[in-house]
PDB file of C-alpha atoms in Angstrom:
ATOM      1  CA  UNK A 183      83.809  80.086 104.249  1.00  0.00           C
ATOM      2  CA  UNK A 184      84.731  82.789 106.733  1.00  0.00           C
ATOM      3  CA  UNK A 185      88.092  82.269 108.156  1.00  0.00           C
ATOM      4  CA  UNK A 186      88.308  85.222 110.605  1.00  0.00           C
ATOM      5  CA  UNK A 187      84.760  85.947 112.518  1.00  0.00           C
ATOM      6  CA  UNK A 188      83.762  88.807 115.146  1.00  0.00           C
ATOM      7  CA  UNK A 189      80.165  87.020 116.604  1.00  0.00           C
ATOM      8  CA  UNK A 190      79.408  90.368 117.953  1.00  0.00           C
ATOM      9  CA  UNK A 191      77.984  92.845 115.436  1.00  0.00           C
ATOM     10  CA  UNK A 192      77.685  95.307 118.207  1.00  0.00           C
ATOM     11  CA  UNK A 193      78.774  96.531 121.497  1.00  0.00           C
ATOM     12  CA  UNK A 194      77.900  98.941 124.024  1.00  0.00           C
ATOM     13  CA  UNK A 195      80.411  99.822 126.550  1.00  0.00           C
ATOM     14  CA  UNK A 196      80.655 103.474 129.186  1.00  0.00           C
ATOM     15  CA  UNK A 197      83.205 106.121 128.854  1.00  0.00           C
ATOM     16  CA  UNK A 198      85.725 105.084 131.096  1.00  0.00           C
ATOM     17  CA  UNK A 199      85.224 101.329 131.129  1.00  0.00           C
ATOM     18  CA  UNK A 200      87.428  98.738 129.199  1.00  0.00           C
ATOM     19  CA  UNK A 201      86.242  97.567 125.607  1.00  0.00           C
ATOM     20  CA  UNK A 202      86.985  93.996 124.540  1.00  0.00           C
ATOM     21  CA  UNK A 203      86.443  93.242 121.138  1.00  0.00           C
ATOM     22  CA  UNK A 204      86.557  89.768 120.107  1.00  0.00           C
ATOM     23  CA  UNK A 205      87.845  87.860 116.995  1.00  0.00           C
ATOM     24  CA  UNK A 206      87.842  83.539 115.865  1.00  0.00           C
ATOM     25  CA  UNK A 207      89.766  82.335 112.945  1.00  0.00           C
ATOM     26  CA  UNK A 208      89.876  78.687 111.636  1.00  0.00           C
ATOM     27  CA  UNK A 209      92.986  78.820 109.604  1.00  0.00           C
ATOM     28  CA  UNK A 210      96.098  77.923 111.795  1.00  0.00           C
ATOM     29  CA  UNK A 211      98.629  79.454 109.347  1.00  0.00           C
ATOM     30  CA  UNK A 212      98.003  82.794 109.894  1.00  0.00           C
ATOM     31  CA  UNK A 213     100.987  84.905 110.696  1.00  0.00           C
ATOM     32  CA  UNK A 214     100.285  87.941 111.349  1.00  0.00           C
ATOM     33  CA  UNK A 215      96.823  89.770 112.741  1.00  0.00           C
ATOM     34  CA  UNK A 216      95.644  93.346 112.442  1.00  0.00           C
ATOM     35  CA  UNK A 217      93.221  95.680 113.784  1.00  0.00           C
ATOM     36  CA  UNK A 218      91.246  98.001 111.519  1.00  0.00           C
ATOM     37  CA  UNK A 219      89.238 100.729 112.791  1.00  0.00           C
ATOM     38  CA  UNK A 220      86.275 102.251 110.297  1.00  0.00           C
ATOM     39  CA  UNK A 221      84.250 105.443 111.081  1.00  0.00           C
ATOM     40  CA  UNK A 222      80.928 106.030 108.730  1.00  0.00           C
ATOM     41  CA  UNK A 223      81.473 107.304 105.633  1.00  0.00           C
ATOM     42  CA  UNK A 224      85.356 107.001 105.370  1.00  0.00           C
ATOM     43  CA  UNK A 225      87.909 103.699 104.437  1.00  0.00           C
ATOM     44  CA  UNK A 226      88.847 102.048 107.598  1.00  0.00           C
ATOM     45  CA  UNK A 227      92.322 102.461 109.092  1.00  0.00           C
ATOM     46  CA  UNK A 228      94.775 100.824 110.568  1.00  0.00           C
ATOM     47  CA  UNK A 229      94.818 100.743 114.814  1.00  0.00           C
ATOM     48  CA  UNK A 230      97.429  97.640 116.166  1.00  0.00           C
ATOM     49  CA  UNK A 231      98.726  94.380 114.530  1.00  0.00           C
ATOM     50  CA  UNK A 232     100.276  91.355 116.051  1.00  0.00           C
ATOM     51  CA  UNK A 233     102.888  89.074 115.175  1.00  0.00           C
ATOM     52  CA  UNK A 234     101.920  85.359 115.370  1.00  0.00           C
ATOM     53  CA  UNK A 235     105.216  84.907 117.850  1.00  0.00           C
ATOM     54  CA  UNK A 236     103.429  87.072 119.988  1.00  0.00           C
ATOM     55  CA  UNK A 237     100.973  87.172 122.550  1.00  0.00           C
ATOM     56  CA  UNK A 238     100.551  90.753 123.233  1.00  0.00           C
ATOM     57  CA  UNK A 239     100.782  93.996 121.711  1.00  0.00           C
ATOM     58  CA  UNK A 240     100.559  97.443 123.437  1.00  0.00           C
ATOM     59  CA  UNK A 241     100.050 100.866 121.768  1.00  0.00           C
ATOM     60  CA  UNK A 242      98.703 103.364 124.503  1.00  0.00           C
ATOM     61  CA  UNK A 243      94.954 102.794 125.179  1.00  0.00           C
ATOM     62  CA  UNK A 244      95.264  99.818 122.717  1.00  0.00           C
ATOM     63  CA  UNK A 245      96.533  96.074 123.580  1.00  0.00           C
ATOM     64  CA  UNK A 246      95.491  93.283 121.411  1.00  0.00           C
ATOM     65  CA  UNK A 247      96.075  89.904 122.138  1.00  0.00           C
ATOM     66  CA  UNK A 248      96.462  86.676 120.930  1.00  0.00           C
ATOM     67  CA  UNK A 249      96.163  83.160 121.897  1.00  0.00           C
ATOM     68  CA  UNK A 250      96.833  80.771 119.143  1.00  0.00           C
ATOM     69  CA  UNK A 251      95.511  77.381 121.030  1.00  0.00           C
ATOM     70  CA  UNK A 252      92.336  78.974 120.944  1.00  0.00           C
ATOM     71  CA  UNK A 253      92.852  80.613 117.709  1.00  0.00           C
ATOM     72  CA  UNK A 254      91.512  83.662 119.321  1.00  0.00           C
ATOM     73  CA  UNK A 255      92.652  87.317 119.162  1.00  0.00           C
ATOM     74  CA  UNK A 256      90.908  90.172 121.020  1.00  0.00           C
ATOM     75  CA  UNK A 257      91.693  94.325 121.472  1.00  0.00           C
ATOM     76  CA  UNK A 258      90.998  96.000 124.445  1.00  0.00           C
ATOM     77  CA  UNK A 259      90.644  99.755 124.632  1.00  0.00           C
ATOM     78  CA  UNK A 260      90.861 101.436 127.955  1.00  0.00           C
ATOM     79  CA  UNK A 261      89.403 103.977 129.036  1.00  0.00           C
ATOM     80  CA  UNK A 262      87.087 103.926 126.458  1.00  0.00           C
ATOM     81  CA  UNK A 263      86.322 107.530 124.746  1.00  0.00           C
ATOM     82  CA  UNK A 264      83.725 108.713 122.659  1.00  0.00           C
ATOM     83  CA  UNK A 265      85.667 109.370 119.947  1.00  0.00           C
ATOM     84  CA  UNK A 266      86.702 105.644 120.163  1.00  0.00           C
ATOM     85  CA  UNK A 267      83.081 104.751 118.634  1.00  0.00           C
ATOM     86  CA  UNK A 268      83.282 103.162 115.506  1.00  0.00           C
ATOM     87  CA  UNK A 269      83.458  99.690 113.665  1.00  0.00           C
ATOM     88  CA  UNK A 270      86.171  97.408 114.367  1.00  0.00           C
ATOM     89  CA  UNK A 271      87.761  95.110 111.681  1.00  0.00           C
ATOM     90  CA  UNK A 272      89.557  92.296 112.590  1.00  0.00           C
ATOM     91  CA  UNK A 273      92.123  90.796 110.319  1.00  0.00           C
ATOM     92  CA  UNK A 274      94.368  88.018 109.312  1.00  0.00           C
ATOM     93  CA  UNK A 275      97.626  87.515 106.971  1.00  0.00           C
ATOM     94  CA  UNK A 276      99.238  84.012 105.859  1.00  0.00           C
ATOM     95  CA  UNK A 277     102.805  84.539 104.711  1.00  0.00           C
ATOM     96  CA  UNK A 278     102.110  86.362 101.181  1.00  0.00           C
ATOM     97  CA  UNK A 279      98.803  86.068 100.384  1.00  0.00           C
ATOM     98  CA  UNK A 280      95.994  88.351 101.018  1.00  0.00           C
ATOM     99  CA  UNK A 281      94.463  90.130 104.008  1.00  0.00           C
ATOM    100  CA  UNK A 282      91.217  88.695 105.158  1.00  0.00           C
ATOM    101  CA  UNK A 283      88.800  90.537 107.039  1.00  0.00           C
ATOM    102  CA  UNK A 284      85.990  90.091 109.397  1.00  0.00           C
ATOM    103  CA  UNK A 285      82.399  91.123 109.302  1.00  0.00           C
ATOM    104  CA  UNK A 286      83.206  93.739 112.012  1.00  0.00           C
ATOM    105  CA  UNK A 287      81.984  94.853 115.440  1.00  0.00           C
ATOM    106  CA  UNK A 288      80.230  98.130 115.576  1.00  0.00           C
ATOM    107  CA  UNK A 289      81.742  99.561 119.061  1.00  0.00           C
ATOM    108  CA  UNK A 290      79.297 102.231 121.007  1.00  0.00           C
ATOM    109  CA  UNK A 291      80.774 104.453 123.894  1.00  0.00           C
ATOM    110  CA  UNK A 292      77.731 105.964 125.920  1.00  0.00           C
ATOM    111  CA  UNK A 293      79.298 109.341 127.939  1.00  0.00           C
TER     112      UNK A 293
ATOM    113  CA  UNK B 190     100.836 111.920  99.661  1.00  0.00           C
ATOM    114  CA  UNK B 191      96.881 111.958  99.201  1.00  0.00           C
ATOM    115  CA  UNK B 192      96.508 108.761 100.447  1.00  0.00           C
ATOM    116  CA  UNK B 193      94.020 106.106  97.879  1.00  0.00           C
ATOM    117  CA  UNK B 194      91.226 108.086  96.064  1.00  0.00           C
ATOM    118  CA  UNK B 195      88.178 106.263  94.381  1.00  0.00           C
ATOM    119  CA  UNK B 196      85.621 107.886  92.204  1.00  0.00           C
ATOM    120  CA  UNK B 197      82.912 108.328  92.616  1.00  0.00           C
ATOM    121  CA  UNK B 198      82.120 108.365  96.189  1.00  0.00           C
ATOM    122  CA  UNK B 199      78.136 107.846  95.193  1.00  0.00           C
ATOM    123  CA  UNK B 200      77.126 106.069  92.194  1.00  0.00           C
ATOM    124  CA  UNK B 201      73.338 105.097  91.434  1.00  0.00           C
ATOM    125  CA  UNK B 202      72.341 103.407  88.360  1.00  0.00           C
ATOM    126  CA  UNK B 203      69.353 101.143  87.642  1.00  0.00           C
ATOM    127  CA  UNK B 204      69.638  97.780  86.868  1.00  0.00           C
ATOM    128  CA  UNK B 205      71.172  96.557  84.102  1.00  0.00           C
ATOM    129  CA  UNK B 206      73.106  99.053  83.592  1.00  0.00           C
ATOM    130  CA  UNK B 207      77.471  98.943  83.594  1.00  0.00           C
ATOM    131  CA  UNK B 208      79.040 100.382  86.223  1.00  0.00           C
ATOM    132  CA  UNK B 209      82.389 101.473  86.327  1.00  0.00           C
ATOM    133  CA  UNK B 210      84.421 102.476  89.864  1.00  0.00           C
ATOM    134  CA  UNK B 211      88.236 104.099  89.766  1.00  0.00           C
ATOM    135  CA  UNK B 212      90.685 103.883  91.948  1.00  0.00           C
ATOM    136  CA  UNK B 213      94.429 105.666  92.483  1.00  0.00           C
ATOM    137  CA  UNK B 214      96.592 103.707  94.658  1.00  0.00           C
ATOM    138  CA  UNK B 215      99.276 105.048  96.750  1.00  0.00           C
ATOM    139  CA  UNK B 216     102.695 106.311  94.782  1.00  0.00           C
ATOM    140  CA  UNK B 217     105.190 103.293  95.221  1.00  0.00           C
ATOM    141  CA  UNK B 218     102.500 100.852  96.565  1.00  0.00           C
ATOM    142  CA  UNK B 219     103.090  97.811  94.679  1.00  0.00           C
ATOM    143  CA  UNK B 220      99.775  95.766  95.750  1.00  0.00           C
ATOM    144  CA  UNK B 221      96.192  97.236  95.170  1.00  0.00           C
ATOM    145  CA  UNK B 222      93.067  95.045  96.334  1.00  0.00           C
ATOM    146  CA  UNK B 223      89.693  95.682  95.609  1.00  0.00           C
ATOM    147  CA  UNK B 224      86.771  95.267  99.002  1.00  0.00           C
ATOM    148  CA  UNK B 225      83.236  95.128  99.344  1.00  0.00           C
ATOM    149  CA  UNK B 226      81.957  95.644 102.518  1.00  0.00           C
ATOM    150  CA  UNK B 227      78.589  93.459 103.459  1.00  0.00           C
ATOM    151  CA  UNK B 228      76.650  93.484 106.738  1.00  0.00           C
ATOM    152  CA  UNK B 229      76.696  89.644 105.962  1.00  0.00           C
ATOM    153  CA  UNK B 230      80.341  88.856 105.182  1.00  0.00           C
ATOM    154  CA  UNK B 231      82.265  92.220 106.175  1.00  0.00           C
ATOM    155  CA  UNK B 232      85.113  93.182 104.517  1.00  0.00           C
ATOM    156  CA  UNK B 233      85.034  90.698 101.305  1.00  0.00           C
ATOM    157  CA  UNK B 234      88.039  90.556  98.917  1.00  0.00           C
ATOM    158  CA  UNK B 235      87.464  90.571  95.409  1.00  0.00           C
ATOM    159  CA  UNK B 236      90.626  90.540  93.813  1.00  0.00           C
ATOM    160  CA  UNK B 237      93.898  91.576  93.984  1.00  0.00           C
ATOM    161  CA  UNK B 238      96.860  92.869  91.831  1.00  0.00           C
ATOM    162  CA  UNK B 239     100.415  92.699  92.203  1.00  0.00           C
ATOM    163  CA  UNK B 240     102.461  95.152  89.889  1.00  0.00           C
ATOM    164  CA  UNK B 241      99.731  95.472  87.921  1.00  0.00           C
ATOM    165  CA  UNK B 242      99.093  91.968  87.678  1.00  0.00           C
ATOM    166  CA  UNK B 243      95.866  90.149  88.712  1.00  0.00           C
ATOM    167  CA  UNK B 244      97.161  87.802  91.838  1.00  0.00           C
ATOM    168  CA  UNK B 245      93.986  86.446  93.464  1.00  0.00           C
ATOM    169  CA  UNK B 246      90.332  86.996  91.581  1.00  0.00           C
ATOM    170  CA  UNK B 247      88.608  83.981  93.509  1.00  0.00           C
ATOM    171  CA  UNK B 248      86.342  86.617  95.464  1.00  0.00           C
ATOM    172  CA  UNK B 249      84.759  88.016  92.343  1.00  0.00           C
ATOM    173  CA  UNK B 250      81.330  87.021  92.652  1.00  0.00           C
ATOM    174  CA  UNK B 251      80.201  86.410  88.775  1.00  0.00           C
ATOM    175  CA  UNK B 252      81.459  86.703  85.474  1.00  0.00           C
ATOM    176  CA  UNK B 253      79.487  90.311  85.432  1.00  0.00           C
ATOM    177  CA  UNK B 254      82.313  91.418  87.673  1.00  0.00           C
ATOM    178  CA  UNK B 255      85.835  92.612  85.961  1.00  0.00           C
ATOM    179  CA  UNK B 256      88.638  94.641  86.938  1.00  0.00           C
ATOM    180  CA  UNK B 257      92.077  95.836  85.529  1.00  0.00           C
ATOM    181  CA  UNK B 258      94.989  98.089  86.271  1.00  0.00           C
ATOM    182  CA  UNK B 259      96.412  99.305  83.406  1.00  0.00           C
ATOM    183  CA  UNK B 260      99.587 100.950  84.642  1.00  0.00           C
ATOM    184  CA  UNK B 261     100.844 101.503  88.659  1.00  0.00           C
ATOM    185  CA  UNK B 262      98.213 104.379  89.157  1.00  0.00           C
ATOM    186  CA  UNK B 263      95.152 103.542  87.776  1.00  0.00           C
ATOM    187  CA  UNK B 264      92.838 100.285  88.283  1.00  0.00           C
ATOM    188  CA  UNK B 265      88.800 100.174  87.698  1.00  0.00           C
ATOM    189  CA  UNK B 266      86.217  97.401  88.578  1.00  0.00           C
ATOM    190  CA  UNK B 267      83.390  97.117  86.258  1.00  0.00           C
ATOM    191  CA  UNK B 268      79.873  95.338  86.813  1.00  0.00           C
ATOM    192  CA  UNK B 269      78.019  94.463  83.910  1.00  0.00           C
ATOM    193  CA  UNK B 270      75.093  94.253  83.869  1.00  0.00           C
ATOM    194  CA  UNK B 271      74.655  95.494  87.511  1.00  0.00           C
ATOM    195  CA  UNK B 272      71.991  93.866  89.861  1.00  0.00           C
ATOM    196  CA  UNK B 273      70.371  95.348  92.833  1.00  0.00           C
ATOM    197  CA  UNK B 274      72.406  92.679  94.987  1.00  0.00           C
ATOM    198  CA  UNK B 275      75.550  94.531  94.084  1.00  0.00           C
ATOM    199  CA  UNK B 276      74.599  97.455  96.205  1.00  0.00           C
ATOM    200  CA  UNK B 277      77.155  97.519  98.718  1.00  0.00           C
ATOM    201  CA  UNK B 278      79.801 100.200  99.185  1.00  0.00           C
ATOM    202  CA  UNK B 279      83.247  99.127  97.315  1.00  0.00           C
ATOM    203  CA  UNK B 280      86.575  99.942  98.702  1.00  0.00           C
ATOM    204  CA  UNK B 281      90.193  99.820  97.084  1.00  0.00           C
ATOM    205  CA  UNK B 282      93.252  99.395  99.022  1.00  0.00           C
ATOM    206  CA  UNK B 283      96.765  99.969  98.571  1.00  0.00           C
ATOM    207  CA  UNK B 284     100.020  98.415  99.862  1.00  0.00           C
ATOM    208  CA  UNK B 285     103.950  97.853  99.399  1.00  0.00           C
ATOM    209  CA  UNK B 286     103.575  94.317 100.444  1.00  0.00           C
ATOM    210  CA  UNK B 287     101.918  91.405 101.512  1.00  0.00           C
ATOM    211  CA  UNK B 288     103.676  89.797 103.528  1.00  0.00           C
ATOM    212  CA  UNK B 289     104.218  89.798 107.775  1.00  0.00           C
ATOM    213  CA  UNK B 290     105.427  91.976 110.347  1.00  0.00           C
ATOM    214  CA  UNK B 291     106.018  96.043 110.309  1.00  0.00           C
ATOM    215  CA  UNK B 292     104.871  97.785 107.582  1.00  0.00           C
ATOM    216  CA  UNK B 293     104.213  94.757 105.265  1.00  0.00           C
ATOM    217  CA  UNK B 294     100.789  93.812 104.584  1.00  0.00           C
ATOM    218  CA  UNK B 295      99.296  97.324 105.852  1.00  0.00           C
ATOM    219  CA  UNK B 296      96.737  98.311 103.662  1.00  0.00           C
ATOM    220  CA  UNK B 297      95.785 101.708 103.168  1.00  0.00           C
ATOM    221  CA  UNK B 298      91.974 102.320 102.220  1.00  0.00           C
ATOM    222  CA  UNK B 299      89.856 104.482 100.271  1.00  0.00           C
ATOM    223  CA  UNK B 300      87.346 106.351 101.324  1.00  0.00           C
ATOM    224  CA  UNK B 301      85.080 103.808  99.231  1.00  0.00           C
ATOM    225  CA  UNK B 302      82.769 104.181  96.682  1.00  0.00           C
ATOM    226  CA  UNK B 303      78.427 103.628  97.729  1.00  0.00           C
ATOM    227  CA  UNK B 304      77.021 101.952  95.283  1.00  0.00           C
ATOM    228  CA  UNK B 305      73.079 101.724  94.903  1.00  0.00           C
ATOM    229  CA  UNK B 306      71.233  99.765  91.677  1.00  0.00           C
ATOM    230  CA  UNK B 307      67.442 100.389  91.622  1.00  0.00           C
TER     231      UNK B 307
END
């Protein structure tokens, strides 16, 4: 039972354009929403996180936001740079328990 | 601080065979978790401890799957016998809390550990 999804397993955006990466989750307790970012070959990393009381979250090239009606989150990353090619990992947090992951977006930026 | 380290980076065994991965969590993290990443499923939690303590081990897959953490520095996950199914790559993750907002619930990863059973 996956409980936070990314449908796209891959994206293909310019240098210079916006990149939306998309996340679903079904559980409606979820506080608390993070970005991970992975390049090959190493652990993935932390990027931006979001508060459930939140809608939006800026850090520099990086917003992320969410819309809990929809139970939708999504990160944005403008311009897009080469070096911003990588996998994306969406994930979620309910109160104490564990951090649940998606199956990640593999994000291509073509100079 | 040198951030989570796992041993070995590569491991290939053949079938059958135990397999053993390390991990040394962060100085002063008090939750370590233990990931296998899947083209199917992602980022998949196997279990988790909590000073030292298994929390969560719902994600382990089969009995041939064990881990422990022995003291605050030091945790292993074993599979026994291992299957070609298990290969995967297998990360560990460290962090002073699970709950929301700031630091809380940041996880800090490995560099992860490839594992390939022939």
């Amino acid at each position: 039972d996956q409980q936070v999804k990314q449908n796209s397993p891959s994206l293909s955006v310019q240098e210079g354009r916006i990149s939306i990466l998309n996340c679903d989750y079904t559980n409606s307790m979820f506080d608390y929403f993070l970005w991970y970012k992975k390049y090959p070959a190493e652990g993935p990393t932390f990027l931006i996180s979001i508060s459930s009381i939140k809608d939006k979250n800026e850090d520099g090239r990086f917003t992320v936001f969410l819309n809990k009606s929809a139970k939708h989150l999504s990160l944005h990353i403008v311009p897009s740079q080469p070096g911003d090619s990588a996998v994306y990992f969406c994930a979620a947090i309910q109160g104490a328990q564990k951090l649940v992951f998606g199956q990640g977006t593999r994000l291509t930026i073509n100079p | 601080d040198a951030g989570v380290i796992q041993s070995p980076r590569h491991e290939v065994t053949e079938m059958g065979q135990e397999v053993t991965l390390r991990c040394k969590p962060i100085s002063g993290h008090d939750y370590l978790f233990w990931y296998r990443q899947t083209m199917m499923r992602g980022l998949e939690l196997l279990i988790y401890f909590n000073n030292n303590v298994p929390i969560d081990d719902s994600g382990m897959p089969e009995d041939r799957f064990s881990a422990k953490m022995p003291n605050a520095s030091f945790s292993t996950l074993k599979i026994q016998p291992s299957e070609p199914r298990d290969s995967a790559v297998y990360f560990c993750a460290s962090s002073l809390g699970v709950g929301a907002g700031g630091e809380q619930g940041l996880a800090f990863f490995g560099q992860g550990t490839r594992l390939t059973v022939v």
